[in-house]
XYZ file of C-alpha atoms in Angstrom:
442
model
C 61.684 -55.193 -80.534
C 59.047 -57.866 -80.919
C 56.472 -58.375 -78.187
C 55.693 -61.843 -76.946
C 52.371 -63.273 -78.109
C 49.608 -63.300 -75.615
C 49.864 -67.067 -75.110
C 53.416 -66.563 -73.876
C 52.959 -63.511 -71.688
C 54.825 -63.761 -68.422
C 52.491 -64.074 -65.414
C 54.695 -61.682 -63.485
C 53.739 -58.819 -65.809
C 50.132 -59.063 -64.718
C 48.840 -58.894 -61.101
C 47.270 -62.309 -61.333
C 47.754 -63.241 -57.687
C 46.393 -59.924 -56.379
C 43.370 -60.028 -58.595
C 42.845 -63.710 -57.773
C 42.893 -63.023 -54.075
C 40.452 -60.096 -54.612
C 37.979 -62.473 -56.307
C 38.358 -64.996 -53.506
C 37.811 -62.224 -50.921
C 34.690 -61.055 -52.726
C 33.306 -64.566 -52.783
C 34.243 -65.128 -49.067
C 32.364 -61.976 -48.040
C 29.362 -63.005 -50.128
C 29.232 -66.446 -48.489
C 29.817 -65.010 -45.037
C 26.506 -63.105 -45.364
C 24.684 -65.558 -47.642
C 25.025 -68.891 -45.763
C 21.717 -69.999 -44.418
C 21.671 -69.526 -40.627
C 19.014 -72.090 -40.123
C 18.485 -75.727 -41.207
C 14.990 -76.022 -42.637
C 15.426 -78.584 -45.417
C 15.565 -82.405 -45.098
C 19.052 -82.619 -46.537
C 20.907 -80.393 -44.036
C 18.565 -81.143 -41.087
C 19.419 -84.868 -41.428
C 23.111 -84.084 -41.020
C 22.630 -81.656 -38.201
C 20.389 -84.182 -36.393
C 23.196 -86.758 -36.449
C 25.800 -84.166 -35.413
C 23.725 -82.993 -32.470
C 22.919 -86.600 -31.410
C 26.556 -87.684 -31.521
C 27.756 -84.852 -29.246
C 24.723 -84.591 -26.889
C 23.830 -88.277 -26.464
C 26.753 -90.198 -27.981
C 24.570 -92.015 -30.509
C 23.711 -92.014 -34.126
C 19.980 -92.342 -33.255
C 18.312 -89.010 -34.004
C 14.962 -89.675 -32.302
C 15.551 -86.870 -29.685
C 17.266 -84.337 -31.887
C 15.560 -80.921 -32.379
C 16.491 -81.284 -36.094
C 14.318 -84.363 -36.585
C 11.121 -82.353 -37.181
C 10.810 -79.769 -39.954
C 9.235 -76.564 -38.662
C 5.715 -75.723 -39.715
C 5.412 -73.554 -42.829
C 2.097 -71.872 -43.708
C -0.696 -74.418 -43.392
C 1.774 -77.275 -43.283
C 2.289 -78.672 -39.794
C 5.668 -79.795 -38.379
C 6.654 -83.118 -39.959
C 9.639 -85.526 -39.632
C 12.440 -85.079 -42.105
C 12.461 -87.199 -45.196
C 16.185 -88.020 -45.196
C 16.044 -90.676 -42.499
C 15.676 -94.414 -42.189
C 14.270 -96.494 -39.373
C 16.235 -99.402 -37.963
C 14.944 -101.386 -34.970
C 12.367 -98.724 -34.185
C 14.865 -95.800 -34.186
C 15.530 -93.067 -36.739
C 18.937 -92.598 -38.325
C 20.318 -90.052 -40.783
C 20.803 -91.263 -44.374
C 23.950 -89.265 -44.845
C 27.489 -90.749 -45.119
C 29.030 -90.885 -41.658
C 32.538 -89.525 -42.018
C 31.572 -85.915 -42.816
C 28.992 -86.038 -39.979
C 31.598 -87.410 -37.573
C 34.134 -84.692 -38.481
C 31.529 -81.930 -38.115
C 30.518 -83.449 -34.749
C 34.165 -82.962 -33.735
C 33.970 -79.261 -34.508
C 30.688 -78.942 -32.688
C 32.164 -80.692 -29.692
C 35.011 -78.144 -29.620
C 32.627 -75.210 -29.918
C 30.479 -76.605 -27.160
C 33.337 -77.392 -24.723
C 35.499 -74.308 -25.445
C 32.840 -71.631 -25.875
C 29.730 -73.161 -24.393
C 27.736 -73.005 -27.679
C 24.814 -75.417 -27.745
C 22.267 -76.476 -30.298
C 19.679 -76.693 -27.573
C 19.877 -72.890 -27.180
C 17.783 -71.488 -30.044
C 19.614 -68.163 -29.827
C 22.925 -69.897 -30.529
C 21.691 -72.331 -33.054
C 21.955 -69.937 -36.087
C 25.639 -69.241 -35.439
C 26.435 -72.938 -35.023
C 24.647 -73.755 -38.305
C 26.554 -70.904 -39.958
C 30.043 -71.731 -38.655
C 29.737 -75.487 -39.428
C 28.551 -74.793 -42.914
C 31.237 -72.191 -43.528
C 33.936 -74.554 -42.254
C 32.929 -77.678 -44.165
C 31.379 -76.232 -47.363
C 32.346 -72.597 -48.028
C 36.014 -73.030 -47.108
C 36.484 -76.014 -49.443
C 34.775 -74.086 -52.240
C 37.093 -71.116 -51.714
C 39.939 -73.690 -51.420
C 39.293 -74.809 -55.054
C 39.866 -71.282 -56.328
C 42.851 -70.759 -54.008
C 44.509 -73.983 -55.186
C 43.928 -73.092 -58.813
C 45.514 -69.721 -58.224
C 48.613 -71.473 -56.769
C 48.760 -74.451 -59.208
C 47.376 -72.996 -62.389
C 50.695 -71.287 -63.464
C 52.221 -74.719 -63.636
C 50.233 -75.407 -66.784
C 49.071 -71.947 -67.974
C 51.403 -69.087 -68.796
C 48.709 -66.619 -69.997
C 47.511 -64.324 -67.195
C 44.251 -63.601 -68.991
C 43.540 -67.336 -69.098
C 44.386 -67.712 -65.409
C 41.947 -64.948 -64.414
C 39.290 -66.377 -66.661
C 39.778 -69.693 -64.926
C 39.336 -68.035 -61.550
C 36.066 -66.504 -62.684
C 34.758 -69.865 -63.987
C 35.702 -71.768 -60.824
C 34.177 -69.133 -58.515
C 31.129 -67.972 -60.456
C 30.484 -70.298 -63.438
C 29.139 -73.332 -61.695
C 26.637 -74.710 -59.170
C 29.095 -74.876 -56.266
C 28.763 -71.108 -55.745
C 25.094 -71.509 -54.830
C 25.422 -74.731 -52.897
C 28.151 -73.313 -50.744
C 25.407 -71.389 -48.933
C 23.999 -74.601 -47.471
C 25.303 -77.794 -45.882
C 26.029 -80.558 -48.359
C 28.726 -83.092 -49.209
C 29.146 -82.317 -52.916
C 31.168 -79.099 -52.508
C 33.917 -80.535 -50.295
C 33.996 -83.576 -52.534
C 34.680 -81.210 -55.459
C 37.720 -79.885 -53.555
C 39.021 -83.392 -52.766
C 38.845 -84.516 -56.422
C 40.227 -81.196 -57.810
C 43.153 -81.082 -55.375
C 44.163 -84.771 -55.796
C 43.848 -84.669 -59.561
C 45.892 -81.467 -60.116
C 48.575 -82.503 -57.666
C 48.887 -85.963 -59.192
C 49.137 -84.495 -62.673
C 51.765 -82.016 -61.421
C 53.819 -84.862 -60.007
C 53.715 -86.948 -63.164
C 54.611 -83.975 -65.425
C 57.439 -82.788 -63.223
C 55.829 -79.539 -62.026
C 56.470 -80.391 -58.419
C 59.027 -82.618 -56.701
C 57.907 -86.098 -55.614
C 58.207 -85.373 -51.962
C 56.421 -87.612 -49.408
C 54.031 -84.999 -48.165
C 52.639 -84.475 -51.676
C 51.665 -88.166 -51.894
C 50.266 -88.137 -48.379
C 47.946 -85.159 -49.079
C 46.877 -86.609 -52.452
C 46.122 -89.888 -50.724
C 44.229 -88.115 -47.895
C 41.994 -86.246 -50.333
C 41.474 -89.345 -52.530
C 40.594 -91.369 -49.432
C 38.113 -88.738 -48.152
C 36.446 -88.358 -51.569
C 34.398 -91.643 -51.599
C 33.584 -91.344 -47.914
C 31.857 -88.014 -48.773
C 30.522 -88.918 -52.194
C 30.577 -92.584 -52.963
C 30.618 -92.384 -56.770
C 33.990 -90.568 -56.376
C 35.395 -94.073 -55.854
C 35.444 -94.476 -59.640
C 37.995 -91.615 -59.802
C 40.167 -92.881 -56.876
C 40.955 -96.277 -58.560
C 42.358 -94.727 -61.825
C 44.212 -92.106 -59.714
C 45.949 -94.846 -57.746
C 47.093 -96.739 -60.829
C 48.106 -93.557 -62.508
C 50.454 -92.628 -59.675
C 51.570 -96.285 -59.214
C 52.731 -96.465 -62.849
C 55.027 -93.508 -62.451
C 55.833 -93.658 -58.694
C 55.300 -97.249 -57.485
C 57.246 -96.983 -54.191
C 55.859 -93.624 -53.152
C 52.350 -94.649 -54.058
C 52.420 -97.894 -52.060
C 53.873 -96.091 -49.040
C 53.072 -92.409 -48.751
C 49.886 -92.345 -50.838
C 48.347 -95.199 -48.977
C 49.471 -93.672 -45.671
C 47.195 -90.747 -46.490
C 44.351 -92.704 -48.100
C 43.815 -95.582 -45.638
C 42.906 -93.627 -42.440
C 39.691 -91.973 -43.901
C 38.643 -95.228 -45.558
C 39.216 -97.114 -42.265
C 37.258 -94.463 -40.412
C 34.391 -94.860 -42.826
C 34.134 -98.598 -42.344
C 34.524 -98.298 -38.597
C 31.697 -95.791 -38.366
C 29.556 -97.786 -40.693
C 30.035 -100.838 -38.520
C 29.162 -98.919 -35.407
C 25.849 -97.842 -37.016
C 24.666 -100.917 -38.858
C 26.747 -103.782 -37.524
C 28.191 -104.459 -40.975
C 30.117 -102.648 -43.694
C 27.153 -101.726 -45.889
C 26.352 -98.011 -45.523
C 22.934 -97.352 -44.015
C 21.837 -95.249 -46.969
C 22.280 -98.281 -49.227
C 19.888 -100.447 -47.175
C 16.709 -99.944 -49.139
C 14.525 -101.918 -46.756
C 15.132 -99.351 -44.031
C 13.299 -96.654 -46.046
C 10.028 -98.461 -45.626
C 8.393 -97.785 -42.275
C 5.053 -96.543 -41.062
C 4.300 -93.090 -42.584
C 7.470 -93.212 -44.739
C 7.576 -90.574 -47.437
C 9.370 -93.070 -49.619
C 6.285 -95.266 -49.746
C 4.213 -92.438 -51.200
C 6.647 -90.156 -53.023
C 5.784 -86.920 -54.753
C 7.370 -84.232 -56.891
C 10.676 -85.116 -58.528
C 10.892 -88.307 -56.530
C 7.811 -89.644 -58.310
C 9.117 -88.981 -61.809
C 9.184 -91.977 -64.127
C 10.684 -90.529 -67.269
C 12.162 -92.648 -70.033
C 15.906 -93.010 -69.538
C 16.694 -91.348 -72.840
C 14.734 -88.258 -71.804
C 16.275 -88.307 -68.320
C 19.784 -88.433 -69.845
C 18.859 -85.645 -72.274
C 17.775 -83.351 -69.421
C 20.759 -84.006 -67.171
C 23.242 -83.425 -70.103
C 21.921 -80.727 -72.423
C 18.298 -80.189 -71.242
C 16.529 -78.409 -68.442
C 19.083 -79.463 -65.751
C 21.858 -80.135 -68.218
C 25.495 -80.013 -67.190
C 26.413 -78.594 -70.615
C 23.316 -76.399 -71.134
C 23.455 -74.579 -67.816
C 27.255 -74.435 -67.793
C 28.257 -74.546 -71.428
C 31.861 -73.449 -70.728
C 32.407 -77.113 -69.781
C 31.839 -78.028 -73.440
C 35.369 -76.830 -74.042
C 36.681 -79.949 -72.208
C 34.959 -81.997 -74.949
C 36.575 -79.759 -77.551
C 39.948 -80.363 -76.005
C 39.114 -84.064 -75.796
C 38.382 -84.259 -79.552
C 41.381 -82.009 -80.405
C 43.713 -84.430 -78.561
C 42.962 -87.036 -81.201
C 43.446 -84.875 -84.261
C 46.115 -82.342 -83.322
C 49.702 -83.311 -82.566
C 50.163 -80.033 -80.640
C 47.098 -80.570 -78.507
C 46.915 -80.419 -74.758
C 50.050 -81.941 -73.146
C 47.689 -83.536 -70.585
C 45.743 -85.393 -73.294
C 45.656 -88.742 -71.548
C 44.506 -87.126 -68.265
C 41.839 -85.170 -70.141
C 40.632 -88.248 -72.037
C 40.378 -90.201 -68.727
C 38.351 -87.525 -67.002
C 36.020 -87.082 -69.996
C 35.405 -90.868 -70.112
C 34.780 -90.742 -66.350
C 32.307 -87.895 -66.818
C 30.476 -89.960 -69.484
C 30.493 -92.871 -67.101
C 29.058 -90.837 -64.151
C 26.414 -89.357 -66.388
C 25.346 -92.883 -67.492
C 25.610 -94.097 -63.909
C 23.208 -91.513 -62.568
C 20.901 -91.981 -65.564
C 20.290 -95.650 -64.692
C 20.606 -95.407 -60.892
C 18.440 -92.372 -60.214
C 15.198 -90.863 -61.447
C 14.693 -87.595 -59.538
C 17.503 -85.279 -60.729
C 18.708 -84.945 -57.154
C 15.363 -83.743 -55.893
C 14.124 -80.160 -55.714
C 17.359 -78.310 -56.511
C 18.957 -76.147 -59.106
C 20.634 -78.210 -61.812
C 21.827 -81.757 -61.254
C 23.594 -81.547 -57.901
C 25.225 -84.960 -58.054
C 27.569 -83.703 -60.798
C 29.128 -81.086 -58.585
C 31.918 -83.195 -57.190
C 33.630 -83.527 -60.638
C 32.602 -80.131 -62.110
C 35.759 -78.193 -60.973
C 38.001 -80.979 -62.393
C 36.210 -80.810 -65.692
C 36.407 -77.013 -65.632
C 40.201 -77.340 -65.242
C 40.516 -79.045 -68.537
C 38.021 -76.623 -70.137
C 40.339 -73.812 -68.998
C 43.314 -75.521 -70.585
C 41.415 -75.829 -73.863
C 40.611 -72.111 -73.907
C 44.098 -71.244 -75.166
C 42.725 -71.813 -78.667
C 39.794 -69.372 -78.138
C 41.596 -66.128 -77.221
C 41.431 -64.315 -80.576
C 38.823 -63.077 -83.047
C 35.374 -64.616 -83.114
C 36.473 -67.460 -80.891
C 37.033 -65.008 -78.059
C 33.500 -63.651 -78.512
C 32.187 -67.270 -78.437
C 34.164 -67.994 -75.315
C 32.843 -64.905 -73.566
C 29.267 -65.989 -74.423
C 29.860 -69.474 -72.893
C 31.350 -67.904 -69.775
C 28.486 -65.422 -69.452
C 25.846 -68.140 -69.705
C 27.686 -70.290 -67.140
C 28.028 -67.339 -64.709
C 24.369 -66.462 -65.184
C 23.413 -70.048 -64.282
C 25.796 -69.801 -61.211
C 24.131 -66.591 -60.195
C 20.671 -68.164 -60.538
C 21.743 -71.061 -58.304
C 23.172 -68.645 -55.750
C 19.723 -67.088 -55.282
C 18.304 -70.380 -53.958
C 20.027 -73.708 -54.660
C 17.102 -75.741 -53.270
C 14.408 -74.729 -55.743
C 12.432 -76.310 -58.584
C 11.895 -75.135 -62.110
C 13.999 -72.017 -61.755
C 16.653 -72.904 -64.279
C 16.590 -70.452 -67.244
C 16.429 -73.508 -69.534
C 12.838 -74.194 -68.347
C 11.712 -70.988 -70.041
C 12.501 -72.654 -73.421
C 12.039 -76.337 -72.642
C 9.077 -76.123 -70.277
C 8.742 -76.790 -66.584
C 7.986 -80.019 -64.777
C 4.474 -80.310 -63.496
C 3.659 -82.547 -60.543
């Protein structure tokens, strides 16, 4: 009797789901203990200041929030947070409003149901922990959970499924940044979920039921409200679904997508009096004593754009140098043009690779500071899981001989970078690549 080749092994013969849940449980336990119980950096303090102000005083003004001032450290005195703007003499958070508003809703419930209060310093660590776990750690775990459920639609090799779980949990920046409050990790879930579900609909892996379109629309609508560059994914997604399912897209998809977008514009209007987000109003960053008038560190970098692009792609903070397993998405992209038996999702893969190139160029010409003092290039996180998905699909051609050894090396380097990031995501010059390419000096 002949045995089926590895690429055709039945998932049911291997405890994929049990092992997958074990990996998710291990990561959940790690995050439960590793999430920072205090907000001491400008990025998360800015959000917590707005959350606290909304619930306690019913305003977006953060002048009276205990999170406005960074605590003293060593010889450095307490100073106002950097991530703020001043409008009409009052300080406001620079963070997108929808995530802040939703987190304020959870804080309001915790305050009114259990009496927890940010003003009580003994309760503040738990509040910081639970809000971060809810809005960052859970979406990160949700990416792995959704891959565990949806992966078998496209992958029939259990070894490949487990390899994908390892990559999504341990082989990227999201692992480390799930320890701290940020908008990039939940954005990664929104893009990953909406993309995989849309592809599943188009390729007949799931039935075109209304609730599928509603949830895809909801995640697609939330994505740009959390991470604005995600808008460049939402437009192709809409037309992609519209081409195959015009009626469902114009009805159920929009039913899910419109509410978060409407909420974004309503909140923006309540803050600024117009529809331009406050973080895009450059003039508001210039006020007496503003850090942005006398920047330092990464914010003061003036590198040539070619060098900046080099470091964010294959250099010190490179997407493909720190997490080389993602290179396989480019391999699959090239293979789709030369092999007739290439990935069945070749057009979807090509689109995402083109979007990745677009986002890399977008950040090259729109930024100059690599996302500040952090591990890797944090602004890439929202599309990393989606890119990893196509890398996993491309791995089917790397499961034998020397290719398997090469694949294991790529995964090992990616997981090592993920582990480095998990030690402290908000750090400078700690990437292993700086040992070979040199460190930044300020």
